[in-house]
Every structure is written in structure tokens, then in C-alpha cells.
XYZ file of N, CA and C in Angstrom:
813
model
N -15.028 -16.360 -0.650
C -15.829 -15.498 0.228
C -15.620 -14.049 -0.164
N -16.669 -13.271 -0.188
C -16.584 -11.858 -0.487
C -16.785 -11.056 0.790
N -16.152 -9.891 0.849
C -16.261 -9.010 2.008
C -16.789 -7.678 1.524
N -18.019 -7.369 1.909
C -18.676 -6.169 1.390
C -18.566 -5.021 2.368
N -18.641 -3.809 1.825
C -18.551 -2.620 2.655
C -19.870 -2.320 3.327
N -19.870 -1.310 4.202
C -21.055 -0.982 4.976
C -21.620 0.354 4.559
N -22.704 0.764 5.214
C -23.409 1.980 4.821
C -22.721 3.261 5.270
N -21.562 3.156 5.929
C -20.900 4.375 6.393
C -20.518 5.289 5.239
N -20.362 4.728 4.049
C -19.910 5.525 2.921
C -20.964 6.544 2.497
N -22.232 6.267 2.772
C -23.283 7.207 2.387
C -23.104 8.540 3.107
N -22.662 8.474 4.354
C -22.441 9.711 5.114
C -21.340 10.537 4.482
N -20.262 9.843 4.099
C -19.137 10.558 3.509
C -19.509 11.109 2.133
N -20.175 10.298 1.328
C -20.497 10.701 -0.037
C -21.395 11.923 -0.064
N -22.209 12.082 0.968
C -23.106 13.233 1.005
C -22.342 14.545 1.106
N -21.106 14.474 1.638
C -20.219 15.641 1.738
C -20.787 16.758 2.616
N -21.717 16.426 3.460
C -22.219 17.452 4.370
C -21.167 17.774 5.422
N -20.447 16.725 5.856
C -19.335 16.892 6.787
C -18.177 16.081 6.215
N -17.418 16.654 5.280
C -16.471 15.877 4.485
C -15.491 15.052 5.292
N -15.034 15.544 6.441
C -14.014 14.810 7.164
C -14.506 14.312 8.522
N -15.805 14.291 8.710
C -16.343 13.829 9.986
C -16.082 12.356 10.206
N -15.876 11.606 9.110
C -15.696 10.162 9.224
C -14.234 9.746 9.103
N -13.299 10.678 9.308
C -11.895 10.368 9.098
C -11.412 9.185 9.923
N -11.957 9.026 11.117
C -11.490 7.925 11.953
C -11.752 6.580 11.296
N -12.726 6.517 10.390
C -13.006 5.265 9.713
C -11.940 4.902 8.690
N -10.973 5.799 8.472
C -9.838 5.452 7.632
C -8.975 4.394 8.316
N -9.093 4.269 9.616
C -8.181 3.419 10.363
C -8.729 2.032 10.651
N -9.946 1.912 11.109
C -10.530 0.602 11.362
C -11.983 0.779 11.769
N -12.861 -0.171 11.401
C -14.244 -0.102 11.882
C -14.274 -0.139 13.400
N -15.277 0.487 13.973
C -15.356 0.579 15.434
C -15.322 -0.800 16.095
N -15.982 -1.786 15.503
C -16.055 -3.099 16.148
C -14.745 -3.881 16.028
N -13.779 -3.364 15.250
C -12.483 -4.027 15.128
C -11.357 -3.222 15.757
N -11.687 -2.132 16.426
C -10.627 -1.332 17.041
C -9.994 -2.104 18.196
N -8.686 -1.957 18.351
C -7.974 -2.804 19.306
C -8.220 -2.412 20.759
N -7.968 -3.374 21.621
C -8.026 -3.166 23.064
C -6.604 -3.364 23.591
N -5.962 -2.248 23.921
C -4.534 -2.267 24.229
C -4.307 -1.882 25.682
N -3.353 -2.554 26.317
C -3.061 -2.310 27.728
C -1.753 -1.540 27.887
N -1.492 -1.118 29.111
C -0.245 -0.421 29.418
C 0.948 -1.311 29.132
N 0.804 -2.620 29.366
C 1.894 -3.553 29.100
C 2.240 -3.584 27.610
N 1.206 -3.479 26.767
C 1.450 -3.465 25.320
C 2.294 -2.255 24.927
N 1.973 -1.099 25.520
C 2.696 0.118 25.156
C 4.149 0.092 25.617
N 4.482 -0.753 26.579
C 5.876 -0.875 27.013
C 6.740 -1.493 25.921
N 6.103 -2.189 24.965
C 6.847 -2.829 23.871
C 7.150 -1.849 22.738
N 6.517 -0.676 22.782
C 6.611 0.251 21.659
C 8.033 0.673 21.292
N 8.876 1.064 22.267
C 10.215 1.541 21.887
C 10.966 0.564 21.005
N 10.929 -0.724 21.332
C 11.651 -1.710 20.537
C 11.011 -1.864 19.152
N 9.674 -1.846 19.103
C 8.983 -1.961 17.819
C 9.347 -0.794 16.907
N 9.309 0.409 17.452
C 9.565 1.602 16.638
C 11.037 1.721 16.245
N 11.934 1.199 17.073
C 13.348 1.181 16.686
C 13.539 0.347 15.423
N 12.826 -0.775 15.352
C 12.914 -1.629 14.162
C 12.369 -0.930 12.931
N 11.260 -0.210 13.097
C 10.673 0.521 11.977
C 11.615 1.614 11.494
N 12.213 2.329 12.443
C 13.125 3.413 12.079
C 14.337 2.875 11.322
N 14.858 1.734 11.742
C 16.001 1.135 11.047
C 15.610 0.737 9.625
N 14.408 0.145 9.471
C 13.946 -0.251 8.131
C 13.747 0.963 7.238
N 13.256 2.061 7.800
C 13.047 3.280 7.020
C 14.377 3.857 6.549
N 15.409 3.778 7.393
C 16.725 4.266 6.988
C 17.286 3.438 5.844
N 17.127 2.123 5.931
C 17.678 1.241 4.910
C 16.940 1.383 3.575
N 15.623 1.481 3.639
C 14.818 1.536 2.408
C 14.754 2.930 1.810
N 15.008 3.956 2.631
C 14.917 5.358 2.237
C 13.512 5.668 1.706
N 12.522 5.011 2.298
C 11.136 5.246 1.924
C 10.432 6.024 3.025
N 9.660 7.060 2.680
C 8.851 7.741 3.696
C 7.957 6.720 4.410
N 8.074 6.662 5.727
C 7.401 5.625 6.515
C 6.723 6.246 7.721
N 5.571 5.718 8.083
C 4.930 6.159 9.317
C 4.178 4.999 9.947
N 3.959 5.103 11.258
C 3.271 4.070 12.032
C 2.043 4.687 12.682
N 0.899 4.035 12.504
C -0.353 4.515 13.061
C -0.794 3.603 14.205
N -1.191 4.221 15.312
C -1.765 3.504 16.455
C -3.280 3.502 16.266
N -3.859 2.350 15.989
C -5.300 2.275 15.745
C -6.111 2.361 17.025
N -5.437 2.304 18.173
C -6.125 2.477 19.449
C -6.361 3.959 19.725
N -5.303 4.770 19.631
C -5.428 6.207 19.900
C -5.712 7.004 18.627
N -5.598 6.330 17.445
C -5.756 6.987 16.138
C -4.735 8.105 15.963
N -3.520 7.876 16.485
C -2.431 8.843 16.383
C -1.271 8.231 15.595
N -0.412 9.100 15.055
C 0.812 8.656 14.409
C 1.893 8.539 15.487
N 2.474 7.358 15.622
C 3.505 7.133 16.638
C 4.900 7.388 16.104
N 5.067 7.243 14.805
C 6.379 7.457 14.201
C 6.186 7.985 12.788
N 6.980 8.972 12.416
C 6.995 9.497 11.050
C 8.445 9.705 10.658
N 8.866 9.111 9.543
C 10.244 9.293 9.095
C 10.459 10.728 8.625
N 11.692 11.100 8.418
C 11.996 12.479 8.045
C 11.354 12.852 6.720
N 10.735 14.045 6.703
C 10.125 14.610 5.510
C 9.264 13.606 4.735
N 8.155 13.153 5.304
C 7.316 12.155 4.623
C 6.661 12.679 3.361
N 6.670 13.994 3.146
C 6.051 14.554 1.948
C 7.092 14.903 0.888
N 8.287 14.336 0.991
C 9.349 14.671 0.046
C 8.939 14.367 -1.393
N 8.116 13.343 -1.580
C 7.728 12.969 -2.939
C 6.844 14.014 -3.593
N 6.259 14.898 -2.820
C 5.400 15.931 -3.391
C 6.152 17.247 -3.551
N 7.394 17.274 -3.126
C 8.158 18.512 -3.185
C 7.855 19.434 -2.025
N 7.150 18.921 -1.012
C 6.747 19.761 0.112
C 7.465 19.418 1.390
N 7.245 20.230 2.405
C 7.762 20.002 3.743
C 6.585 19.811 4.679
N 6.799 19.067 5.744
C 5.703 18.860 6.668
C 5.866 19.720 7.912
N 4.747 19.986 8.529
C 4.705 20.685 9.807
C 4.417 19.630 10.862
N 5.270 19.539 11.888
C 5.093 18.477 12.887
C 3.708 18.496 13.506
N 3.109 19.664 13.635
C 1.776 19.736 14.224
C 0.726 19.109 13.326
N 1.089 18.887 12.075
C 0.181 18.333 11.077
C 0.161 16.809 11.123
N 1.104 16.206 11.879
C 1.297 14.767 11.818
C 0.763 14.042 13.045
N -0.066 14.691 13.824
C -0.503 14.072 15.063
C -1.594 13.042 14.912
N -2.468 13.188 13.925
C -3.601 12.278 13.819
C -4.005 12.126 12.374
N -5.179 11.500 12.166
C -5.632 11.226 10.811
C -6.032 12.491 10.057
N -5.984 13.657 10.703
C -6.213 14.897 9.973
C -5.163 15.079 8.875
N -4.025 14.421 9.052
C -2.982 14.417 8.017
C -3.568 14.026 6.669
N -4.435 13.001 6.655
C -5.025 12.540 5.399
C -5.866 13.638 4.758
N -6.658 14.316 5.580
C -7.521 15.371 5.063
C -6.708 16.504 4.466
N -5.544 16.766 5.049
C -4.727 17.891 4.603
C -3.932 17.598 3.338
N -3.628 16.325 3.089
C -2.666 16.019 2.033
C -3.163 15.054 0.956
N -4.343 14.488 1.101
C -4.871 13.576 0.093
C -6.070 14.219 -0.573
N -6.154 14.117 -1.888
C -7.275 14.713 -2.604
C -8.582 14.055 -2.174
N -9.671 14.800 -2.315
C -10.960 14.329 -1.803
C -11.368 12.993 -2.418
N -11.192 12.844 -3.733
C -11.601 11.611 -4.398
C -10.805 10.414 -3.877
N -9.498 10.613 -3.676
C -8.682 9.514 -3.162
C -8.972 9.249 -1.688
N -9.345 10.282 -0.945
C -9.701 10.097 0.459
C -10.949 9.229 0.579
N -11.901 9.471 -0.277
C -13.117 8.663 -0.284
C -12.801 7.206 -0.624
N -11.942 7.013 -1.632
C -11.521 5.667 -2.003
C -10.769 4.995 -0.866
N -9.884 5.745 -0.213
C -9.092 5.195 0.881
C -9.979 4.747 2.033
N -11.046 5.491 2.303
C -11.968 5.087 3.353
C -12.625 3.745 3.018
N -13.076 3.617 1.791
C -13.706 2.360 1.375
C -12.746 1.185 1.555
N -11.533 1.345 1.016
C -10.558 0.262 1.040
C -10.149 -0.080 2.468
N -9.954 0.932 3.303
C -9.535 0.682 4.686
C -10.570 -0.137 5.433
N -11.816 0.274 5.336
C -12.861 -0.432 6.061
C -12.981 -1.886 5.623
N -13.010 -2.107 4.321
C -13.230 -3.464 3.834
C -12.008 -4.349 4.045
N -10.798 -3.759 3.994
C -9.596 -4.570 4.183
C -9.458 -5.025 5.635
N -9.870 -4.182 6.593
C -9.823 -4.615 7.990
C -10.825 -5.738 8.243
N -11.965 -5.679 7.575
C -12.915 -6.779 7.693
C -12.345 -8.052 7.069
N -11.640 -7.906 5.963
C -10.983 -9.044 5.325
C -9.956 -9.662 6.273
N -9.129 -8.828 6.900
C -8.120 -9.338 7.827
C -8.749 -10.058 9.009
N -9.869 -9.525 9.491
C -10.539 -10.138 10.645
C -11.009 -11.553 10.342
N -11.200 -11.861 9.063
C -11.647 -13.197 8.679
C -10.487 -14.167 8.481
N -9.238 -13.657 8.565
C -8.062 -14.511 8.421
C -7.627 -15.042 9.787
N -6.908 -16.162 9.828
C -6.377 -16.655 11.103
C -5.495 -15.581 11.743
N -5.605 -15.366 13.045
C -4.814 -14.311 13.704
C -3.317 -14.390 13.414
N -2.801 -15.616 13.319
C -1.358 -15.762 13.097
C -0.935 -15.323 11.691
N -1.894 -15.143 10.784
C -1.577 -14.741 9.412
C -1.798 -13.249 9.156
N -2.431 -12.556 10.058
C -2.892 -11.200 9.757
C -1.761 -10.212 9.495
N -0.634 -10.386 10.142
C 0.488 -9.466 9.927
C 1.265 -9.796 8.657
N 0.837 -10.796 7.906
C 1.516 -11.176 6.674
C 0.947 -10.469 5.451
N -0.165 -9.747 5.630
C -0.842 -9.132 4.488
C -0.383 -7.688 4.285
N -0.290 -7.292 3.013
C 0.040 -5.917 2.649
C -0.996 -5.406 1.659
N -1.512 -4.228 1.932
C -2.468 -3.553 1.056
C -1.730 -2.476 0.284
N -1.944 -2.393 -1.024
C -1.235 -1.397 -1.832
C -2.172 -0.740 -2.835
N -1.896 0.543 -3.127
C -2.700 1.314 -4.070
C -1.973 2.624 -4.350
N -2.394 3.311 -5.401
C -1.878 4.647 -5.707
C -2.800 5.702 -5.120
N -2.210 6.818 -4.677
C -2.972 7.943 -4.139
C -2.484 9.245 -4.760
N -3.379 10.188 -4.895
C -2.997 11.539 -5.287
C -2.811 12.392 -4.037
N -1.597 12.921 -3.835
C -1.328 13.858 -2.754
C -1.361 15.278 -3.305
N -1.777 16.189 -2.468
C -1.757 17.595 -2.867
C -0.316 18.093 -2.863
N 0.239 18.327 -4.025
C 1.611 18.801 -4.126
C 1.666 20.302 -3.870
N 2.715 20.736 -3.214
C 2.826 22.158 -2.872
C 3.494 22.969 -3.972
N 4.310 22.314 -4.796
C 5.067 23.056 -5.803
C 4.633 22.736 -7.223
N 3.423 22.251 -7.393
C 2.941 21.916 -8.729
C 1.439 22.091 -8.790
N 0.950 22.335 -10.013
C -0.491 22.512 -10.185
C -1.235 21.186 -10.075
N -0.589 20.102 -10.510
C -1.227 18.805 -10.500
C -0.897 18.039 -9.218
N -1.824 17.189 -8.728
C -1.518 16.364 -7.554
C -0.340 15.438 -7.837
N 0.371 15.059 -6.799
C 1.505 14.144 -6.924
C 1.016 12.726 -6.673
N 1.222 11.855 -7.652
C 0.795 10.465 -7.523
C 1.861 9.683 -6.768
N 1.457 8.954 -5.726
C 2.390 8.143 -4.947
C 1.830 6.737 -4.771
N 2.732 5.810 -4.519
C 2.379 4.409 -4.266
C 2.379 4.203 -2.760
N 1.256 3.765 -2.213
C 1.076 3.663 -0.768
C 0.887 2.200 -0.389
N 1.591 1.765 0.653
C 1.455 0.397 1.146
C 1.187 0.408 2.650
N 0.350 -0.518 3.111
C 0.006 -0.648 4.531
C 0.132 -2.115 4.932
N 0.691 -2.352 6.106
C 0.758 -3.709 6.624
C 0.611 -3.690 8.139
N -0.091 -4.653 8.735
C -0.181 -4.701 10.198
C 1.197 -4.931 10.810
N 1.453 -4.204 11.881
C 2.744 -4.287 12.566
C 2.620 -5.032 13.892
N 1.467 -4.882 14.562
C 1.227 -5.564 15.840
C -0.268 -5.712 16.047
N -0.658 -6.786 16.736
C -2.062 -7.068 17.033
C -2.308 -6.956 18.533
N -3.573 -6.760 18.912
C -3.907 -6.829 20.332
C -4.138 -8.287 20.720
N -4.525 -8.534 21.966
C -4.661 -9.909 22.440
C -5.827 -10.657 21.797
N -6.745 -9.914 21.165
C -7.873 -10.544 20.479
C -7.622 -10.707 18.984
N -6.441 -10.297 18.534
C -6.100 -10.455 17.131
C -6.475 -9.285 16.247
N -6.967 -8.180 16.843
C -7.264 -6.986 16.055
C -5.988 -6.199 15.789
N -5.935 -5.519 14.648
C -4.738 -4.757 14.307
C -4.597 -3.577 15.261
N -3.450 -3.485 15.906
C -3.164 -2.383 16.834
C -2.278 -1.340 16.161
N -1.152 -1.773 15.592
C -0.231 -0.863 14.916
C -0.190 -1.190 13.431
N -0.160 -0.148 12.617
C -0.086 -0.313 11.167
C 1.106 0.477 10.645
N 1.960 -0.188 9.870
C 3.102 0.473 9.251
C 2.753 0.800 7.807
N 3.090 2.036 7.375
C 2.694 2.498 6.039
C 3.862 3.207 5.368
N 3.956 3.051 4.051
C 5.054 3.660 3.309
C 4.550 4.356 2.048
N 5.321 5.346 1.601
C 5.108 6.013 0.324
C 6.264 5.638 -0.603
N 5.992 5.585 -1.893
C 7.047 5.399 -2.890
C 6.563 5.980 -4.211
N 7.468 6.098 -5.156
C 7.064 6.517 -6.486
C 6.218 5.418 -7.121
N 5.172 5.772 -7.870
C 4.268 4.760 -8.439
C 4.890 4.063 -9.640
N 4.460 2.819 -9.882
C 4.928 2.095 -11.067
C 3.911 2.155 -12.203
N 2.705 2.646 -11.932
C 1.713 2.897 -12.971
C 1.000 4.198 -12.620
N 0.188 4.700 -13.554
C -0.567 5.925 -13.284
C -2.019 5.630 -12.921
N -2.340 4.371 -12.627
C -3.717 3.994 -12.304
C -4.026 4.334 -10.845
N -5.225 4.870 -10.613
C -5.673 5.130 -9.251
C -6.987 4.399 -9.017
N -7.406 4.367 -7.751
C -8.644 3.713 -7.341
C -8.608 2.220 -7.653
N -7.413 1.641 -7.576
C -7.231 0.197 -7.648
C -6.422 -0.215 -6.428
N -6.869 -1.261 -5.744
C -6.169 -1.710 -4.541
C -5.996 -3.220 -4.584
N -4.825 -3.669 -4.103
C -4.520 -5.096 -4.096
C -4.000 -5.508 -2.722
N -4.320 -6.735 -2.347
C -3.793 -7.342 -1.124
C -2.923 -8.522 -1.517
N -1.795 -8.655 -0.854
C -0.963 -9.837 -1.053
C -0.533 -10.375 0.301
N -0.202 -11.647 0.321
C 0.222 -12.301 1.553
C 1.667 -12.742 1.403
N 2.504 -12.384 2.360
C 3.914 -12.761 2.306
C 4.055 -14.274 2.238
N 4.935 -14.739 1.357
C 5.163 -16.166 1.213
C 4.141 -16.879 0.365
N 3.239 -16.139 -0.262
C 2.191 -16.739 -1.086
C 2.079 -15.980 -2.398
N 1.725 -16.703 -3.468
C 1.506 -16.059 -4.767
C 0.075 -15.547 -4.896
N -0.785 -15.894 -3.939
C -2.188 -15.482 -4.012
C -2.325 -13.978 -3.830
N -3.220 -13.355 -4.596
C -3.508 -11.933 -4.491
C -5.017 -11.737 -4.472
N -5.413 -10.591 -3.938
C -6.821 -10.191 -3.923
C -6.904 -8.750 -4.404
N -8.051 -8.364 -4.957
C -8.214 -6.976 -5.377
C -9.545 -6.443 -4.876
N -9.605 -5.124 -4.749
C -10.826 -4.471 -4.297
C -11.700 -4.166 -5.508
N -12.835 -4.826 -5.586
C -13.811 -4.588 -6.642
C -14.665 -3.411 -6.210
N -14.378 -2.231 -6.740
C -15.068 -1.034 -6.272
C -16.528 -1.018 -6.689
N -16.818 -1.603 -7.833
C -18.208 -1.618 -8.292
C -19.094 -2.413 -7.338
N -18.592 -3.562 -6.885
C -19.344 -4.401 -5.952
C -18.988 -4.112 -4.502
N -17.965 -3.291 -4.295
C -17.468 -2.970 -2.953
C -17.196 -4.224 -2.132
N -16.314 -5.033 -2.693
C -15.912 -6.256 -2.006
C -14.493 -6.612 -2.425
N -13.855 -7.472 -1.648
C -12.517 -7.970 -1.965
C -12.657 -9.360 -2.566
N -12.049 -9.548 -3.731
C -12.159 -10.809 -4.449
C -10.767 -11.335 -4.787
N -10.615 -12.652 -4.871
C -9.318 -13.203 -5.277
C -9.064 -12.927 -6.745
N -7.804 -12.749 -7.099
C -7.435 -12.616 -8.508
C -6.318 -13.611 -8.804
N -6.014 -13.767 -10.056
C -5.039 -14.774 -10.456
C -3.681 -14.492 -9.826
N -3.009 -15.521 -9.319
C -1.662 -15.315 -8.780
C -0.752 -14.745 -9.851
N 0.156 -13.889 -9.435
C 1.073 -13.239 -10.362
C 2.478 -13.760 -10.110
N 3.067 -14.366 -11.127
C 4.429 -14.895 -10.996
C 5.151 -14.728 -12.326
N 6.453 -14.548 -12.248
C 7.277 -14.413 -13.438
C 8.082 -15.687 -13.654
N 8.259 -16.067 -14.929
C 9.087 -17.241 -15.190
C 10.558 -16.828 -15.174
N 11.437 -17.809 -15.304
C 12.869 -17.565 -15.157
C 13.389 -16.573 -16.188
N 12.921 -16.672 -17.433
C 13.389 -15.758 -18.479
C 12.948 -14.329 -18.195
N 11.712 -14.159 -17.721
C 11.200 -12.817 -17.416
C 11.966 -12.184 -16.265
N 12.277 -12.973 -15.256
C 13.062 -12.453 -14.131
C 14.446 -12.030 -14.597
N 15.068 -12.843 -15.458
C 16.394 -12.512 -15.973
C 16.363 -11.223 -16.777
N 15.343 -11.049 -17.613
C 15.213 -9.827 -18.417
C 15.121 -8.602 -17.508
N 14.320 -8.696 -16.443
C 14.175 -7.561 -15.534
C 15.471 -7.285 -14.789
N 16.127 -8.314 -14.304
C 17.370 -8.120 -13.555
C 18.442 -7.459 -14.424
N 18.558 -7.912 -15.674
C 19.564 -7.332 -16.559
C 19.196 -5.904 -16.944
N 17.909 -5.654 -17.176
C 17.477 -4.294 -17.513
C 17.714 -3.344 -16.347
N 17.554 -3.845 -15.118
C 17.766 -2.989 -13.941
C 19.222 -2.583 -13.804
N 20.117 -3.329 -14.455
C 21.546 -2.984 -14.452
C 21.892 -2.037 -15.598
N 20.887 -1.669 -16.381
C 21.105 -0.728 -17.467
C 21.501 -1.357 -18.780
N 21.385 -2.681 -18.889
C 21.788 -3.353 -20.114
C 20.756 -3.147 -21.218
N 21.241 -3.015 -22.430
C 20.372 -2.838 -23.588
C 19.748 -4.167 -23.999
N 18.809 -4.112 -24.927
C 18.205 -5.338 -25.451
C 19.280 -6.219 -26.079
N 20.201 -5.607 -26.810
C 21.263 -6.364 -27.475
C 22.169 -7.051 -26.456
N 22.566 -6.330 -25.406
C 23.417 -6.922 -24.374
C 22.687 -8.039 -23.637
N 21.396 -7.810 -23.372
C 20.590 -8.834 -22.698
C 20.521 -10.097 -23.548
N 20.294 -9.930 -24.841
C 20.224 -11.081 -25.749
C 21.547 -11.852 -25.746
N 22.671 -11.121 -25.750
C 23.974 -11.784 -25.757
C 24.195 -12.595 -24.481
N 23.872 -12.019 -23.323
C 24.086 -12.718 -22.057
C 23.125 -13.884 -21.871
N 21.929 -13.779 -22.445
C 20.951 -14.862 -22.324
C 21.093 -15.897 -23.432
N 21.996 -15.629 -24.383
C 22.186 -16.518 -25.536
C 20.878 -16.687 -26.311
N 20.212 -15.553 -26.484
C 18.957 -15.518 -27.229
C 19.064 -14.467 -28.324
N 18.126 -14.521 -29.252
C 18.094 -13.497 -30.285
C 17.482 -12.213 -29.730
N 17.774 -11.094 -30.390
C 17.198 -9.814 -29.987
C 15.679 -9.875 -30.056
N 15.154 -10.521 -31.095
C 13.696 -10.643 -31.229
C 13.095 -11.430 -30.068
N 13.813 -12.450 -29.575
C 13.303 -13.232 -28.442
C 13.224 -12.369 -27.185
N 14.264 -11.555 -26.957
C 14.261 -10.686 -25.778
C 13.136 -9.663 -25.878
N 12.925 -9.110 -27.062
C 11.819 -8.169 -27.249
C 10.485 -8.849 -26.968
N 10.371 -10.110 -27.361
C 9.150 -10.869 -27.093
C 8.953 -11.060 -25.591
N 10.045 -11.363 -24.866
C 9.965 -11.506 -23.415
C 9.505 -10.197 -22.774
N 10.051 -9.094 -23.260
C 9.685 -7.788 -22.712
C 8.208 -7.483 -22.945
N 7.743 -7.706 -24.164
C 6.337 -7.424 -24.465
C 5.412 -8.306 -23.640
N 5.806 -9.555 -23.407
C 5.021 -10.450 -22.559
C 4.970 -9.928 -21.127
N 6.119 -9.399 -20.656
C 6.179 -8.803 -19.322
C 5.222 -7.623 -19.204
N 5.255 -6.732 -20.172
C 4.414 -5.538 -20.130
C 2.941 -5.930 -20.045
N 2.567 -6.925 -20.842
C 1.162 -7.352 -20.853
C 0.779 -7.996 -19.524
N 1.669 -8.823 -18.989
C 1.380 -9.531 -17.735
C 1.267 -8.570 -16.560
N 2.135 -7.561 -16.523
C 2.174 -6.641 -15.387
C 1.285 -5.415 -15.584
N 0.786 -5.228 -16.796
C -0.066 -4.067 -17.054
C 0.701 -2.771 -17.075
N 1.939 -2.812 -17.606
C 2.785 -1.619 -17.683
C 3.144 -1.362 -19.141
N 3.816 -0.239 -19.383
C 4.123 0.129 -20.771
C 5.601 0.367 -21.023
N 6.455 0.142 -20.037
C 7.887 0.345 -20.225
C 8.663 -0.567 -19.282
N 9.957 -0.748 -19.596
C 10.782 -1.584 -18.731
C 11.002 -0.921 -17.376
N 11.068 0.408 -17.352
C 11.209 1.118 -16.075
C 10.035 0.806 -15.156
N 8.822 0.832 -15.720
C 7.634 0.504 -14.931
C 7.645 -0.964 -14.522
N 8.102 -1.844 -15.414
C 8.143 -3.281 -15.104
C 9.089 -3.557 -13.938
N 10.256 -2.901 -13.933
C 11.221 -3.082 -12.841
C 10.616 -2.628 -11.523
N 10.001 -1.441 -11.532
C 9.394 -0.912 -10.307
C 8.267 -1.805 -9.823
N 7.431 -2.273 -10.747
C 6.302 -3.129 -10.375
C 6.810 -4.432 -9.750
N 7.788 -5.060 -10.392
C 8.300 -6.325 -9.891
C 8.916 -6.176 -8.515
N 9.607 -5.056 -8.276
C 10.197 -4.821 -6.960
C 9.131 -4.591 -5.909
N 8.127 -3.756 -6.235
C 7.073 -3.437 -5.268
C 6.250 -4.660 -4.910
N 6.065 -5.565 -5.864
C 5.205 -6.725 -5.628
C 5.997 -8.002 -5.330
N 7.280 -7.829 -5.035
C 8.117 -8.949 -4.579
C 8.124 -10.111 -5.573
N 8.281 -9.784 -6.845
C 8.261 -10.811 -7.887
C 9.651 -11.281 -8.287
N 10.682 -10.656 -7.753
C 12.049 -11.021 -8.134
C 12.692 -11.938 -7.099
């Protein structure tokens, strides 16, 4: 099944009112949650868990309320990856995106957000919080001429009683590739992946991505700083065999170095 985007993008592309459609970064109007006072009583415990995870991962993290379209939680210095500091008044709503994401990436983010929420709506409610959307974004860096490329991930944190996404948890990290305008969805506990076909503006399945035992071993040993020679000795393989494993990894993951391969495998839960 394919999930196609809607005509809302024409308004944005016209650029007559560049940020008038910012709310569509969060969810289509017909999928916005219906939340009660009882639901909000659960927030303190939910956000405590998010804050603990942010401390452990040391990743810039924030939580968006799709009902009020406000940020409910922002970890310390979420713009650290750009070399900048944030102003608390800047973090209240989706205007944050307009202030810190380049126009081209903002347009892409709108497309992906809308279509991914439609994709989630077609999944069984009990599975919706298992999906993670990931892509690279250019942030406006304060201390550099060029935008800062970051790896952005989004996952549903809580649903309303009808199964619509209410809270969304999002993180920033250093990117494992320099590609932008590519987005992937994965489901926890499954090897299945989907990607956003921007040309057709739809989400399509792609081949499952998995590493064999030798590839996992090569990455684990490389992450410890071991050389090709040391890796070959511990694996009881020739140096040429280890180099072959590495080149196969690079081709499979679409990266050009072992550093990128390690980051990619960690981000995509392949280890």
C-alpha cells in the first residue's frame, strides 16, 4: 500500500506565507489528537522517563504535544550540535522549526511529517508507538557559514483514546552520512523498513537491512579502535578477508568509512 501526500504542499511551495503552514509539521488536522484532563495527569511520569533517557543517551531530546502544538520538554542546550545556545522563549512552539531549520529542509520536513502520520494511522493502534522516523536536517548554525547537518529521529510517545499520536519524542544526533531529503521508517522488533519516495510523494517498503555475524563482529571490533590487522587476528581471518568484509559493509550501508558504518549501525539498531 502506498500513502500519498496532499495538496497542502502547494501553499507552502508558493512561499507567499512561508511559515503559515508550520502547524502541519506536527500532524494533519484530521489526525490531531483528542486529549482530556485525565490524560494530562499522566504527563509528569511520562516526562520523567524521557528526561532520564536523555541523561543516559546524552542526546538533545524534546517532546512535542500534538494537541496544543507546544514543546512539553526540551533537554539542556538542544542546539549544542550547531555550536549555538537556545533562548527559552524560542522553544514554546513549532516556530522553533522556522527559526532553526533551513527553508529547503523545512519544506521536506513538512512533506515527511504529513505522510508519515497518515502511514501510522493505517497501522494497528497497538503498533503505532513502535515506529521511528529518521532523516538528516540542516540547522542554521550560529558559529559557522555553512548549515549544521544533524540526524533527527521521531517516535510516538503516547496516543489518545482513538489511537492518534498525542505526544512525540524527538532527538538530534551527529549524522552518519551527508545525505539530506531522505527519510526512513523502521519498526521496533522488525527488520522491515520503509522509505519516503519524494518523487512520488509516498511511503514505500524497502529491503530489510540486516548484518551477518562477520559484519557485526567487524563493526564491534572497529568500535573498540582495533586495526584491520588486529581484527583479522581476533577473527582468525586474513587481512584481505577483513578488508572484504569492510567493503561489503560500506556498500550495504551506503557509507564510505568505518566511522560512518559504526554510527549507521548504532542509529539503525543493527548491532
